[in-house]
Coordinates of C-alpha atoms in Angstrom, one line a residue:
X1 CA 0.0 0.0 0.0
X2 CA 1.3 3.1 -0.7
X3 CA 0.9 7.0 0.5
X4 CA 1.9 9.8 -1.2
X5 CA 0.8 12.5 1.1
X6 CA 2.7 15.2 0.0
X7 CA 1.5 14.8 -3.7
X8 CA -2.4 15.2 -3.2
X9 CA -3.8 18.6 -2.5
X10 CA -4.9 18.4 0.7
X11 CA -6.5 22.0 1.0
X12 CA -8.7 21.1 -1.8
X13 CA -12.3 21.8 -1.0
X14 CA -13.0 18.7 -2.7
X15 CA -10.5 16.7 -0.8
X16 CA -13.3 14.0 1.0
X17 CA -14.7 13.2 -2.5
X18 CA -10.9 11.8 -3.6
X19 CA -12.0 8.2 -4.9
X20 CA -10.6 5.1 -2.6
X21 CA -9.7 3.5 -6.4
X22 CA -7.2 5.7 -8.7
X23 CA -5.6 9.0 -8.2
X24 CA -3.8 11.1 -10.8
X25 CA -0.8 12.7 -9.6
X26 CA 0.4 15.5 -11.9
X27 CA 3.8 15.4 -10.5
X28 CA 4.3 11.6 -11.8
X29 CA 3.5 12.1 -15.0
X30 CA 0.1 10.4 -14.7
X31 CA 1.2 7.7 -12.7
X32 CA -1.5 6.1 -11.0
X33 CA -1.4 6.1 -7.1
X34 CA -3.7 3.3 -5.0
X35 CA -4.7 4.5 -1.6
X36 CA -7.9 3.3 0.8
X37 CA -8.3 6.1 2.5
X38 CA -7.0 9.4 4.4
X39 CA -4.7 8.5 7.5
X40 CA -6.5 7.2 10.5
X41 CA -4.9 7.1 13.9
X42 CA -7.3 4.0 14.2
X43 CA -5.9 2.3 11.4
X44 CA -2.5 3.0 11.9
X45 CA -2.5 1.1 15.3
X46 CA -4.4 -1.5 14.2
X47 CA -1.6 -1.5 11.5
X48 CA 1.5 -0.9 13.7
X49 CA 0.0 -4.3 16.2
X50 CA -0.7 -6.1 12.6
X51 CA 3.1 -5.5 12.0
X52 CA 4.7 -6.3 15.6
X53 CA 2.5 -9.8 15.2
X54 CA 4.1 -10.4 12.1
X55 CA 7.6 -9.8 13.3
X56 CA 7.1 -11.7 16.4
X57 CA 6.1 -14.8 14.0
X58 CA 9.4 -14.2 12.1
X59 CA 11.2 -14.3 15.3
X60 CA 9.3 -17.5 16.6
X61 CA 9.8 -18.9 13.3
X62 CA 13.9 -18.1 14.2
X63 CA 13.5 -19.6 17.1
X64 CA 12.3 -22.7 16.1
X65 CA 15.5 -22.7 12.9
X66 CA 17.5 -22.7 15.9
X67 CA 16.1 -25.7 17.9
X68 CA 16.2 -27.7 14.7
X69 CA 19.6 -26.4 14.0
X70 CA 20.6 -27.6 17.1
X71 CA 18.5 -30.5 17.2
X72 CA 21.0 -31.7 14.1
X73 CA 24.2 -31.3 16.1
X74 CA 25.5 -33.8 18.8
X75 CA 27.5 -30.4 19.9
X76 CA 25.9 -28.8 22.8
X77 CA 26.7 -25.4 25.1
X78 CA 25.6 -25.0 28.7
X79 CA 22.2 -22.0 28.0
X80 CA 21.3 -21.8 31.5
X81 CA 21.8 -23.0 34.8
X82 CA 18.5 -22.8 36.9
X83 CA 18.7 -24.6 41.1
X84 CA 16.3 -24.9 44.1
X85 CA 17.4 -25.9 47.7
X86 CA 14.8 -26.1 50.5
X87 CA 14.2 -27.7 53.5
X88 CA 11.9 -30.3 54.3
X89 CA 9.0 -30.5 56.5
X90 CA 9.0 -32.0 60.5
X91 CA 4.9 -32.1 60.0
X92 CA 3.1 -30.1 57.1
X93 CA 4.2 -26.5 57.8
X94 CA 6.8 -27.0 60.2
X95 CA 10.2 -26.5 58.0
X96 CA 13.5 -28.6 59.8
X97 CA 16.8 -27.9 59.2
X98 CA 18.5 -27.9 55.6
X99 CA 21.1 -30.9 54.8
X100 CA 20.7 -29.8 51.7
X101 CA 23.3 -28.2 49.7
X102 CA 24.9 -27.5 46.3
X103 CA 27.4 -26.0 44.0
X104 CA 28.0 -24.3 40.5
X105 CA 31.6 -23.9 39.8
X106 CA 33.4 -22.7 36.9
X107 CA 37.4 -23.7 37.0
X108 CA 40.0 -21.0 36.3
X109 CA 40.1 -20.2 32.5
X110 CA 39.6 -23.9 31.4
X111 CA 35.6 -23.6 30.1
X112 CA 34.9 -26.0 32.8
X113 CA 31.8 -25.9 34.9
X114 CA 31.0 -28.2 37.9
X115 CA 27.9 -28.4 39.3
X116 CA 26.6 -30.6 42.2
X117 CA 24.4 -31.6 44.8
X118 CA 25.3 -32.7 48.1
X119 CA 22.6 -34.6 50.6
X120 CA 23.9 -34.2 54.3
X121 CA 22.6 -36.7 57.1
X122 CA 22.4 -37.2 60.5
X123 CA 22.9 -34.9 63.3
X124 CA 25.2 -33.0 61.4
X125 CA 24.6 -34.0 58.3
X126 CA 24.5 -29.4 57.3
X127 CA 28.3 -29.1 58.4
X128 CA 29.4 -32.0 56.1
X129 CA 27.3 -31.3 53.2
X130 CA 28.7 -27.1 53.4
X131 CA 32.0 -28.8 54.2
X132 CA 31.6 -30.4 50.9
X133 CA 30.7 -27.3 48.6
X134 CA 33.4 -25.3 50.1
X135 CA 36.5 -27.7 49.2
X136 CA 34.9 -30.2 46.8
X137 CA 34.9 -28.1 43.8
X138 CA 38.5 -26.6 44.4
X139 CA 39.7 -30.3 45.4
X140 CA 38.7 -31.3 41.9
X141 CA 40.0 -28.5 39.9
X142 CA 43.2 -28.5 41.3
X143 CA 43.9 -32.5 40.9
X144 CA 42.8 -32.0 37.5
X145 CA 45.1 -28.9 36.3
X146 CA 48.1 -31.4 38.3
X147 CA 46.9 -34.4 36.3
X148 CA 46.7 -33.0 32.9
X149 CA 49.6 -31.2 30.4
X150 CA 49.1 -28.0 28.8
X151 CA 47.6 -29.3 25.4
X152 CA 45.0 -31.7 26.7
X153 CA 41.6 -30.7 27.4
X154 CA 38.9 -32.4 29.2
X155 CA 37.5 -33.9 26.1
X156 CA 40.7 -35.6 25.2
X157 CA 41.8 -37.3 28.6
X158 CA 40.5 -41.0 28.6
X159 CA 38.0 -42.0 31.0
X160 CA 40.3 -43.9 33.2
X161 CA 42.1 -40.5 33.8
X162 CA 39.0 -38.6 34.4
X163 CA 37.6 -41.6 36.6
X164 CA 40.8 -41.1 38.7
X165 CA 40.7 -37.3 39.1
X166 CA 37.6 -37.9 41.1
X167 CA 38.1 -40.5 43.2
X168 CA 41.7 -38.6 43.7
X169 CA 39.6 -35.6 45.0
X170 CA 36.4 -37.2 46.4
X171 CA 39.4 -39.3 48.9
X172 CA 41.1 -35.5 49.7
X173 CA 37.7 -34.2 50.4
X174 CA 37.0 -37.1 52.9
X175 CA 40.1 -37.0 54.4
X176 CA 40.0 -33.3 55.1
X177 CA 36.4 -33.8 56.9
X178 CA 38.1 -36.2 59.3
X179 CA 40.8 -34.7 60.0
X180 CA 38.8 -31.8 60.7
X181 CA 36.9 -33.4 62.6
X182 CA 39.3 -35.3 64.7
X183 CA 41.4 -32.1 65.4
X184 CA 37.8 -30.4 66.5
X185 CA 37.2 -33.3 69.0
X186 CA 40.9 -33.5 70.5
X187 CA 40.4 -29.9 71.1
X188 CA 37.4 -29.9 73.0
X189 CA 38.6 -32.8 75.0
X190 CA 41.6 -30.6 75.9
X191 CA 38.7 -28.1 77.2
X192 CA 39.2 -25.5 74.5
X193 CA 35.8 -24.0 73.4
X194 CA 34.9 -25.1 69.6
X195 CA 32.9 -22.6 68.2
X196 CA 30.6 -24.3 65.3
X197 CA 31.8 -27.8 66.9
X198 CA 30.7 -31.0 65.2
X199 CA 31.8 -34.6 63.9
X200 CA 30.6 -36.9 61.4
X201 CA 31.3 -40.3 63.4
X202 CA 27.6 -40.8 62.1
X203 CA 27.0 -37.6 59.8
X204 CA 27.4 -37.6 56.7
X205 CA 26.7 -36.7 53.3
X206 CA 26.2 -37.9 49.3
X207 CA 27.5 -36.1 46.5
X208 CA 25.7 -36.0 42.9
X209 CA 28.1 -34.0 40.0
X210 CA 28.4 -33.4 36.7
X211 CA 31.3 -32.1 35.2
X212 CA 30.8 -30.6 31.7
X213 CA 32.3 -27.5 29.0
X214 CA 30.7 -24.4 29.1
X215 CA 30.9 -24.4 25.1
X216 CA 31.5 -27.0 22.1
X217 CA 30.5 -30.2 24.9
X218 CA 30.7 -33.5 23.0
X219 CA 30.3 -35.7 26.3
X220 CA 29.9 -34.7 29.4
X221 CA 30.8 -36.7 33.4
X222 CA 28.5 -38.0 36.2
X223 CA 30.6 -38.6 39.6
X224 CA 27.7 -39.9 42.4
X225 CA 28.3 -41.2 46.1
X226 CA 24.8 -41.6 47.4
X227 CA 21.8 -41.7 46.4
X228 CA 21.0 -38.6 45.1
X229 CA 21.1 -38.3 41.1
X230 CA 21.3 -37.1 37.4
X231 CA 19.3 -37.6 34.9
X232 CA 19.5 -36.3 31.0
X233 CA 16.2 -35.1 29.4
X234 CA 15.8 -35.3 25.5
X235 CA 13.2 -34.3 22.9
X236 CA 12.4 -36.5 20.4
X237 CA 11.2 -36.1 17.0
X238 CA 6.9 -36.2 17.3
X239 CA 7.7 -34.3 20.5
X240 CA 7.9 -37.4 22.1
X241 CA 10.3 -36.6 25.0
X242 CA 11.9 -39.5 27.4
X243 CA 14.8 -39.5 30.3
X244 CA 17.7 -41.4 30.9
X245 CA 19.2 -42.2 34.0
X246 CA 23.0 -41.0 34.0
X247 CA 23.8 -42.3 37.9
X248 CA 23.0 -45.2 39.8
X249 CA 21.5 -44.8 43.3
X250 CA 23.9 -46.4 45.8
X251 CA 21.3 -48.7 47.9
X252 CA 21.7 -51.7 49.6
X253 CA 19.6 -53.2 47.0
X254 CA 22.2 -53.5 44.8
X255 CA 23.6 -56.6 44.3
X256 CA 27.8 -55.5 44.3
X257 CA 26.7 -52.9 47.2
X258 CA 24.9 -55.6 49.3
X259 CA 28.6 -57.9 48.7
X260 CA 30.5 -55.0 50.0
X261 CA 28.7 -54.2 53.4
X262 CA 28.9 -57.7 54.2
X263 CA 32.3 -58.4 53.7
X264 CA 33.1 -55.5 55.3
X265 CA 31.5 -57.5 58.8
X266 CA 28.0 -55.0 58.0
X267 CA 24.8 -56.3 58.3
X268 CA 22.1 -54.5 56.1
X269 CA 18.4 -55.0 57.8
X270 CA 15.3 -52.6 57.8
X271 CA 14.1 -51.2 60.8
X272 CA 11.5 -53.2 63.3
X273 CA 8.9 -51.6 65.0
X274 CA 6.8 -52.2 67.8
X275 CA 5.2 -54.9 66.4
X276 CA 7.9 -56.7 65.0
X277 CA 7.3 -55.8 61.3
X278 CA 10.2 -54.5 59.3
X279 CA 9.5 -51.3 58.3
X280 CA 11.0 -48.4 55.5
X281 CA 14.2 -49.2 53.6
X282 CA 16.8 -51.5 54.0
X283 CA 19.9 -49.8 56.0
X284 CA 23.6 -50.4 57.1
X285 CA 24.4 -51.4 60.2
X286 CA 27.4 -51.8 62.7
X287 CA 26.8 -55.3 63.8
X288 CA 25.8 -55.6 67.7
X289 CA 25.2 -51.4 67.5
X290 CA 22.1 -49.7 66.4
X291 CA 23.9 -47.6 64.1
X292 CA 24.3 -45.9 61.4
X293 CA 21.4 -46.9 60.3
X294 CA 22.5 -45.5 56.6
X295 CA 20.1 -46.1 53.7
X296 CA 22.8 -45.7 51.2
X297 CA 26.1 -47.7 50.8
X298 CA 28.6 -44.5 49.7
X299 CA 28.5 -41.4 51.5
X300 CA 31.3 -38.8 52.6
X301 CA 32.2 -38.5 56.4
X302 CA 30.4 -41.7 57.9
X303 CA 33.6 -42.5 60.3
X304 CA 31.7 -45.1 61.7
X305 CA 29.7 -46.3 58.1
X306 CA 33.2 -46.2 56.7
X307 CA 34.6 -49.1 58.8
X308 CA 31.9 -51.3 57.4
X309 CA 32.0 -50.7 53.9
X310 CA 30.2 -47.7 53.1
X311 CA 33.0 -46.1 50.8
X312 CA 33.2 -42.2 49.6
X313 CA 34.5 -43.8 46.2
X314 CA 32.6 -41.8 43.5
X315 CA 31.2 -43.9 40.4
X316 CA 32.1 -42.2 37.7
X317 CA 30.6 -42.6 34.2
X318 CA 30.9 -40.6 30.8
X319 CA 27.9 -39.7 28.9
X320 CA 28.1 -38.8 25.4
X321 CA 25.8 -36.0 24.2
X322 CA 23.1 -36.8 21.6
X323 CA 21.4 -34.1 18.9
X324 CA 17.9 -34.6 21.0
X325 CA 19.6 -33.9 24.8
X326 CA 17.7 -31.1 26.1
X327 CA 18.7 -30.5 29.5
X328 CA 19.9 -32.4 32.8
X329 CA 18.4 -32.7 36.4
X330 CA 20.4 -33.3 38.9
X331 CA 18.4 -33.3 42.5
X332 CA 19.0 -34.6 46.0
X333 CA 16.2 -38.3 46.6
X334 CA 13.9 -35.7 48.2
X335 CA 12.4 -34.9 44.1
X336 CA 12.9 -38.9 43.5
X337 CA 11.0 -40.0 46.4
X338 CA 7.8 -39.5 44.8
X339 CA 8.6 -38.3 40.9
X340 CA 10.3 -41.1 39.4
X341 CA 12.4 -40.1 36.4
X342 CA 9.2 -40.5 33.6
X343 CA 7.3 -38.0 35.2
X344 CA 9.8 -35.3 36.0
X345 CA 10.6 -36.0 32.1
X346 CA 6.6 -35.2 31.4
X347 CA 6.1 -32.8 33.7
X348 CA 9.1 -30.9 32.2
X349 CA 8.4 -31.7 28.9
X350 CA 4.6 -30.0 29.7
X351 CA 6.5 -26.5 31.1
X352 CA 8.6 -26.3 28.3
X353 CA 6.0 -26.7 25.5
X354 CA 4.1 -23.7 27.6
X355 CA 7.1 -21.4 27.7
X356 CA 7.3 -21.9 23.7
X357 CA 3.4 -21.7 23.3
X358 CA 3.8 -18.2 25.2
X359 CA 6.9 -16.9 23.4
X360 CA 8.7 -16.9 26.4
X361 CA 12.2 -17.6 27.1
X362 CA 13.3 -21.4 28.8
X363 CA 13.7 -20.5 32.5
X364 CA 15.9 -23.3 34.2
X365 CA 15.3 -21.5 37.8
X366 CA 11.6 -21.7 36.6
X367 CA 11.7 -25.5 35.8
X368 CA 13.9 -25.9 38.9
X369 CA 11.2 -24.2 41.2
X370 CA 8.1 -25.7 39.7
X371 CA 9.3 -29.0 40.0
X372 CA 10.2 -28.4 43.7
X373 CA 6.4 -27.3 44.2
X374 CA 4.9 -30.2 42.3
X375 CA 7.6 -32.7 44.8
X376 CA 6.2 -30.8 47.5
X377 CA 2.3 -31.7 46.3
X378 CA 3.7 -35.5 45.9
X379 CA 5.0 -35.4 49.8
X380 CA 2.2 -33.8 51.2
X381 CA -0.3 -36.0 49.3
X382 CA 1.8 -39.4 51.0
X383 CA 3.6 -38.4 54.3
X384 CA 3.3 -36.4 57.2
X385 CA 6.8 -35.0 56.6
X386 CA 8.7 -33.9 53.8
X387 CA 12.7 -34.9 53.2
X388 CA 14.9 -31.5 52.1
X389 CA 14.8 -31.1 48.3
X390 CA 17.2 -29.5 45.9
X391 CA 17.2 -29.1 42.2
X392 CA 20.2 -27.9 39.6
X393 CA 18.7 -27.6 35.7
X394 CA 21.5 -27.4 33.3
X395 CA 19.9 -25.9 30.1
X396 CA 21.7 -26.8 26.8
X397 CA 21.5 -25.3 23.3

């Protein structure tokens, strides 16, 4: 459509009888001018909204070149990181204190993140797991700037190298906690006044990580003590979306876990109540002692677990990214407890397909948060309690 305003005679006193069909403009040489109408502020919105529409289709239609760009390259780059930590519930309404805890660490100029989530236990099971944030991360980055030469990278170490670094800085970690600890109790049996005092004789904590490139990622590593865990989230062609489980949960209902406790001299029962009716999960046990009581077989801390076979040795596997990986969870068993891994997967999959039906931008501390709200539904729906929950999203693109 086009105006030519400054051509037509506007002061003309028959200007409102210009016909809406042709228009001679004596300044074109007879060229013939379309127009609908005089200017209209009306029409003009209405036009300007008509034309933001169209470029915010354009922009959707961008948008969706990307994901299918992206969606044909087994290459993937950290978007956005997104996390939740909260504390559980005593009874509904009454919070307790947070074991939970977690980390998001980028090493020195390497491109390397490391992101984890650490489930303390036991009376003080909050000092272990913040003792684990605070040296964890460093632990591992500096084992693995000592254990590599200038021209590797983390893509091109072999996974018996990687598999070491952890279990190298996973053992430091452990070792640091006890000796902490031990130092803290000689003191106060000297008399000395510990301020922020505690031991880990039956405290503990597990440890879920992932250890990936902020750019370029071909593969990326899951290191898990516990039972807390990863899982990958992909989108399929049909938008059919599924899960995968990148860690194993470190129970004594695993066969090789079971072996170890027991020939460690552990003995692995549930608990009996009253009535003489076992009751809740299998646990580890100190024979002749009524603890620790642990429901996992790998923890960090433990002194007394430790004894028995309950090890701080990381598994370590390496994951190698495919075109359809959309994100990764990685949560403490308070989400697990009652969202096993398809429904997280279709409960994501529903928030995502609503941020894209809106136009908006993928939120990973959205995701993070709603799924810690729809955990919280799940708990309060089956218990009287609630365990601590936290959540990391890693975002790729």
């Amino acid at each position: 459509m086009n105006y030519t305003y400054d051509k037509i005679d506007m002061n003309s006193k028959n200007k409102k009888n210009i016909p809406k069909s042709k228009v001679i403009n004596k300044y074109e040489h007879k060229t013939t001018i379309e127009i609908d109408s005089y200017p209209n502020p009306k029409q003009e919105e209405q036009r300007k909204e008509e034309s933001e529409e169209e470029k915010e289709e354009e922009r959707e239609e961008e948008r969706e070149e990307e994901r299918e760009e992206d969606n044909d390259r087994n290459i993937k780059n950290i978007y956005k990181i997104g996390c939740v930590c909260q504390p559980g519930e005593i009874t509904f309404g009454k919070p307790k204190q947070n074991q939970d805890n977690y980390f998001n660490f980028n090493f020195k100029s390497e491109g390397i993140t490391f992101v984890g989530v650490c489930d303390g236990h036991g009376e003080n099971g909050q000092y272990v797991s913040e003792f684990l944030i605070n040296h964890l991360p460093t632990d591992l980055q500096e084992t693995y700037l000592k254990s590599k030469n200038d021209n590797e990278s983390l893509d091109s170490l072999p996974l018996e190298a990687i598999t070491q670094i952890f279990e190298e800085s996973f053992l430091k970690t452990d070792n640091d906690l006890n000796d902490l600890c031990d130092e803290m109790k000689r003191r106060k049996l000297e008399g000395e006044h510990i301020q922020d005092y505690f031991n880990c004789d039956y405290s503990g904590s597990t440890c879920v990580s992932l250890l990936l490139k902020q750019r370029d990622m071909s593969s990326v590593y899951v290191a898990n003590v516990g039972d807390s865990r990863t899982i990958v989230i992909r989108e399929n062609p049909g938008n059919f979306w599924t899960s995968e489980q990148l860690s194993r949960d470190h129970k004594p209902t695993e066969k090789d876990e079971y072996q170890r406790i027991i020939d460690m001299d552990g003995e692995i029962e549930a608990i009996e109540d009253d009535n003489g009716n076992w009751t809740g999960p299998l646990r580890v046990w100190e024979k002749g002692s009524e603890g620790p009581g642990l429901a996992m077989t790998r923890s960090l801390g433990d002194k007394v677990g430790s004894k028995i076979g309950v090890v701080c040795t990381p598994e370590v596997t390496k994951y190698t990214i495919r075109k359809e990986d959309r994100l990764f969870i990685i949560a403490s068993d308070g989400l697990w407890e009652y969202m096993p891994n398809p429904e997280v997967c279709s409960f994501v999959k529903e928030l995502i397909t609503t941020m894209r039906s809106n136009h908006n931008e993928i939120d990973a501390d959205y995701i993070a948060n709603e799924l810690f709200n729809q955990s919280v539904l799940r708990w309060r729906q089956k218990e009287q309690g609630m365990d601590d929950i936290t959540i990391i999203v890693v975002l790729l693109k």
